Amino acid sequence: MAELTDKGRATRQRIVEATALRVLEAGVDGTSLDDVRAATLTSKSQLFHYFPGGKAELVRAVAQWEGEQLLAAQEPHLSDLSTWESWAAWRRGLEDYYLGLGRWACPIGSLTAQLAATDAETAAFLREAWAAWRTRLADGVRRMQATGRISPSADADRLATAVLAAIQGGLLLSQPERASWPLEAALDSAWATLRASPASVTPAGSTAGSAATA
């Protein structure tokens, strides 16, 4: 596709965001290009101008955008994660982000469940999104290890993966409940896993409370 003008990039982004909203509400199979055209007031020729590969290319663009949005929504806390207080602030911000979506669902988690086994190209975008998130959390664990708050012998990548698994499992159980408590319970468990790795030293002023009190 030729280099887009500012107006063209804005139009393309508007299509991506409208499609992301529709996919979150109705799923990939429940989202047609006609739905997208109606939501964005674009013609068929316009849609294929921005996404020559059709729906598959558009969904991949949604997956990439959702991954970027998910990381951005966790800032500035995700780039800190150097104290138990900063982990607690990150957790509160993440819960607020999912509540703000209007439903207890993770966009990239939902896309993974729908497409990972059937669309290898989109699965590659989703792997990148998960890897980026896991890396940022693992970096936070390593910062905690560097200051003695988490044992240096702990596997930072495995701890980060456990946190991600808790988030996704908690969200899945929260959906039918239409309530946050399953997500909160899952994050409590992930928090306990982080705390269970004995620190090599106890930093001045640190406490061993729960997420709510850290």
Short mmCIF file of C-alpha atoms in Angstrom, two decimals:
data_model
loop_
_atom_site.label_atom_id
_atom_site.label_comp_id
_atom_site.label_asym_id
_atom_site.label_seq_id
_atom_site.Cartn_x
_atom_site.Cartn_y
_atom_site.Cartn_z
CA MET A 1 0.00 0.00 0.00
CA ALA A 2 1.28 3.46 -0.96
CA GLU A 3 2.34 5.92 1.72
CA LEU A 4 -0.80 7.40 3.26
CA THR A 5 -1.55 11.04 3.80
CA ASP A 6 -2.35 12.29 7.29
CA LYS A 7 -6.04 12.10 6.39
CA GLY A 8 -5.59 8.58 5.06
CA ARG A 9 -3.80 7.42 8.21
CA ALA A 10 -6.57 8.94 10.33
CA THR A 11 -9.22 7.14 8.26
CA ARG A 12 -7.36 3.84 8.46
CA GLN A 13 -6.99 4.20 12.24
CA ARG A 14 -10.69 5.01 12.58
CA ILE A 15 -11.51 1.79 10.75
CA VAL A 16 -9.17 -0.22 13.00
CA GLU A 17 -10.66 1.22 16.19
CA ALA A 18 -14.26 0.72 15.05
CA THR A 19 -13.48 -2.87 14.08
CA ALA A 20 -11.80 -3.49 17.44
CA LEU A 21 -14.93 -2.34 19.25
CA ARG A 22 -17.16 -4.52 17.09
CA VAL A 23 -14.89 -7.56 17.57
CA LEU A 24 -14.92 -7.07 21.33
CA GLU A 25 -18.72 -7.01 21.29
CA ALA A 26 -19.51 -9.67 18.68
CA GLY A 27 -16.31 -11.64 18.12
CA VAL A 28 -14.34 -12.04 14.91
CA ASP A 29 -16.89 -14.38 13.31
CA GLY A 30 -19.68 -11.98 14.24
CA THR A 31 -17.95 -9.06 12.55
CA SER A 32 -18.34 -8.69 8.79
CA LEU A 33 -16.86 -6.12 6.46
CA ASP A 34 -20.39 -4.82 5.92
CA ASP A 35 -20.61 -4.23 9.70
CA VAL A 36 -17.34 -2.30 9.54
CA ARG A 37 -18.45 -0.25 6.56
CA ALA A 38 -21.70 0.66 8.30
CA ALA A 39 -19.92 1.63 11.50
CA THR A 40 -17.31 3.76 9.74
CA LEU A 41 -19.38 5.10 6.83
CA THR A 42 -16.79 3.89 4.35
CA SER A 43 -17.29 2.36 0.93
CA LYS A 44 -16.13 -1.09 -0.09
CA SER A 45 -13.44 0.44 -2.30
CA GLN A 46 -12.20 2.58 0.59
CA LEU A 47 -12.04 -0.41 2.89
CA PHE A 48 -9.99 -2.45 0.42
CA HIS A 49 -7.79 0.55 -0.31
CA TYR A 50 -6.63 0.57 3.31
CA PHE A 51 -6.81 -3.21 3.79
CA PRO A 52 -6.14 -4.94 0.45
CA GLY A 53 -6.08 -8.30 2.20
CA GLY A 54 -9.66 -7.84 3.34
CA LYS A 55 -10.95 -8.96 6.72
CA ALA A 56 -7.86 -11.02 7.60
CA GLU A 57 -5.57 -8.03 7.17
CA LEU A 58 -7.96 -5.79 9.09
CA VAL A 59 -8.13 -8.23 12.01
CA ARG A 60 -4.33 -8.41 12.11
CA ALA A 61 -4.22 -4.62 12.31
CA VAL A 62 -6.71 -4.80 15.19
CA ALA A 63 -4.54 -7.36 16.98
CA GLN A 64 -1.46 -5.16 16.65
CA TRP A 65 -3.31 -2.05 17.81
CA GLU A 66 -4.94 -3.79 20.76
CA GLY A 67 -1.54 -5.04 21.93
CA GLU A 68 -0.12 -1.52 21.78
CA GLN A 69 -3.14 -0.07 23.57
CA LEU A 70 -2.96 -2.66 26.33
CA LEU A 71 0.64 -1.78 27.14
CA ALA A 72 -0.02 1.97 26.93
CA ALA A 73 -2.97 1.65 29.32
CA GLN A 74 -0.69 0.22 32.00
CA GLU A 75 1.66 3.18 32.02
CA PRO A 76 3.31 4.78 33.88
CA HIS A 77 3.21 1.91 36.39
CA LEU A 78 4.33 -0.82 33.99
CA SER A 79 7.63 0.97 33.45
CA ASP A 80 8.23 1.22 37.20
CA LEU A 81 7.38 -2.00 39.06
CA SER A 82 10.35 -1.53 41.36
CA THR A 83 8.52 -1.62 44.72
CA TRP A 84 5.50 -3.43 46.11
CA GLU A 85 3.72 -0.07 46.08
CA SER A 86 4.32 0.34 42.36
CA TRP A 87 3.06 -3.20 41.68
CA ALA A 88 -0.10 -2.38 43.64
CA ALA A 89 -0.60 0.82 41.62
CA TRP A 90 -0.12 -1.16 38.39
CA ARG A 91 -2.71 -3.67 39.54
CA ARG A 92 -5.29 -0.99 40.35
CA GLY A 93 -4.71 0.66 36.99
CA LEU A 94 -5.11 -2.64 35.15
CA GLU A 95 -8.40 -3.38 36.91
CA ASP A 96 -9.63 0.12 36.03
CA TYR A 97 -8.65 -0.43 32.39
CA TYR A 98 -10.68 -3.61 32.04
CA LEU A 99 -13.65 -2.10 33.86
CA GLY A 100 -13.43 0.88 31.52
CA LEU A 101 -13.90 -1.42 28.51
CA GLY A 102 -17.45 -2.00 29.69
CA ARG A 103 -17.02 -5.74 30.00
CA TRP A 104 -14.61 -8.13 31.73
CA ALA A 105 -12.66 -9.24 28.69
CA CYS A 106 -9.10 -8.80 27.48
CA PRO A 107 -9.00 -7.80 23.80
CA ILE A 108 -5.86 -9.75 22.98
CA GLY A 109 -6.98 -12.64 25.16
CA SER A 110 -10.25 -12.82 23.25
CA LEU A 111 -8.49 -12.64 19.90
CA THR A 112 -6.08 -15.37 20.96
CA ALA A 113 -8.92 -17.68 21.96
CA GLN A 114 -10.66 -17.10 18.63
CA LEU A 115 -7.76 -17.12 16.19
CA ALA A 116 -4.55 -18.65 17.56
CA ALA A 117 -5.38 -22.15 16.32
CA THR A 118 -6.81 -21.17 12.94
CA ASP A 119 -4.95 -18.07 11.70
CA ALA A 120 -1.20 -18.48 11.85
CA GLU A 121 -0.43 -14.97 10.61
CA THR A 122 -2.63 -13.27 13.18
CA ALA A 123 -1.29 -15.65 15.83
CA ALA A 124 2.18 -14.23 15.13
CA PHE A 125 0.93 -10.71 15.95
CA LEU A 126 -0.65 -12.03 19.12
CA ARG A 127 2.53 -13.84 20.18
CA GLU A 128 4.38 -10.54 19.85
CA ALA A 129 1.77 -8.80 22.00
CA TRP A 130 1.99 -11.44 24.72
CA ALA A 131 5.78 -11.49 24.59
CA ALA A 132 5.96 -7.71 24.93
CA TRP A 133 3.67 -7.75 27.96
CA ARG A 134 5.47 -10.69 29.58
CA THR A 135 8.84 -9.01 29.02
CA ARG A 136 7.69 -5.81 30.70
CA LEU A 137 6.43 -7.72 33.74
CA ALA A 138 9.59 -9.84 33.88
CA ASP A 139 11.65 -6.64 33.79
CA GLY A 140 9.69 -5.49 36.83
CA VAL A 141 10.45 -8.74 38.64
CA ARG A 142 14.14 -8.27 37.86
CA ARG A 143 14.05 -4.76 39.28
CA MET A 144 12.58 -6.23 42.44
CA GLN A 145 15.33 -8.86 42.48
CA ALA A 146 17.98 -6.18 42.08
CA THR A 147 16.78 -4.46 45.25
CA GLY A 148 16.37 -7.69 47.22
CA ARG A 149 12.57 -7.68 47.33
CA ILE A 150 12.34 -10.94 45.36
CA SER A 151 14.88 -13.73 45.54
CA PRO A 152 17.48 -13.57 42.76
CA SER A 153 17.03 -17.31 42.24
CA ALA A 154 13.41 -16.85 41.10
CA ASP A 155 12.69 -17.25 37.38
CA ALA A 156 11.46 -13.80 36.34
CA ASP A 157 9.93 -14.98 33.06
CA ARG A 158 7.98 -17.77 34.76
CA LEU A 159 6.70 -15.39 37.45
CA ALA A 160 5.61 -12.93 34.75
CA THR A 161 3.84 -15.74 32.91
CA ALA A 162 2.05 -16.76 36.11
CA VAL A 163 0.81 -13.19 36.54
CA LEU A 164 -0.47 -13.11 32.94
CA ALA A 165 -2.21 -16.45 33.41
CA ALA A 166 -3.90 -15.16 36.57
CA ILE A 167 -5.15 -12.06 34.74
CA GLN A 168 -6.60 -14.02 31.84
CA GLY A 169 -8.17 -16.69 34.04
CA GLY A 170 -9.65 -14.09 36.35
CA LEU A 171 -11.14 -12.19 33.42
CA LEU A 172 -12.66 -15.36 31.97
CA LEU A 173 -14.38 -16.15 35.26
CA SER A 174 -15.45 -12.54 35.74
CA GLN A 175 -17.38 -12.45 32.45
CA PRO A 176 -20.37 -14.60 33.46
CA GLU A 177 -20.39 -13.02 36.93
CA ARG A 178 -20.35 -9.49 35.49
CA ALA A 179 -18.28 -8.63 38.55
CA SER A 180 -14.66 -7.96 39.34
CA TRP A 181 -14.18 -10.33 42.27
CA PRO A 182 -12.90 -13.34 40.24
CA LEU A 183 -10.24 -11.14 38.64
CA GLU A 184 -9.36 -9.72 42.05
CA ALA A 185 -9.10 -13.23 43.53
CA ALA A 186 -6.84 -14.35 40.67
CA LEU A 187 -4.60 -11.32 41.10
CA ASP A 188 -4.47 -11.98 44.85
CA SER A 189 -3.13 -15.44 44.02
CA ALA A 190 -0.56 -14.02 41.58
CA TRP A 191 0.47 -11.48 44.20
CA ALA A 192 0.95 -14.27 46.74
CA THR A 193 3.14 -16.12 44.22
CA LEU A 194 5.36 -13.06 43.85
CA ARG A 195 5.53 -12.63 47.62
CA ALA A 196 6.26 -16.31 48.20
CA SER A 197 9.72 -16.04 46.65
CA PRO A 198 11.76 -15.11 49.75
CA ALA A 199 13.66 -11.85 49.48
CA SER A 200 17.40 -11.87 50.00
CA VAL A 201 17.08 -8.70 52.08
CA THR A 202 14.22 -6.72 53.54
CA PRO A 203 14.39 -3.15 52.19
CA ALA A 204 13.81 -0.38 54.69
CA GLY A 205 10.15 0.52 54.96
CA SER A 206 8.87 -2.54 53.11
CA THR A 207 5.90 -4.48 54.43
CA ALA A 208 4.45 -7.87 53.67
CA GLY A 209 0.79 -6.95 53.29
CA SER A 210 -1.62 -7.75 50.55
CA ALA A 211 -2.01 -5.86 47.26
CA ALA A 212 -4.59 -3.63 48.90
CA THR A 213 -2.17 -2.58 51.61
CA ALA A 214 1.12 -2.54 49.69
#
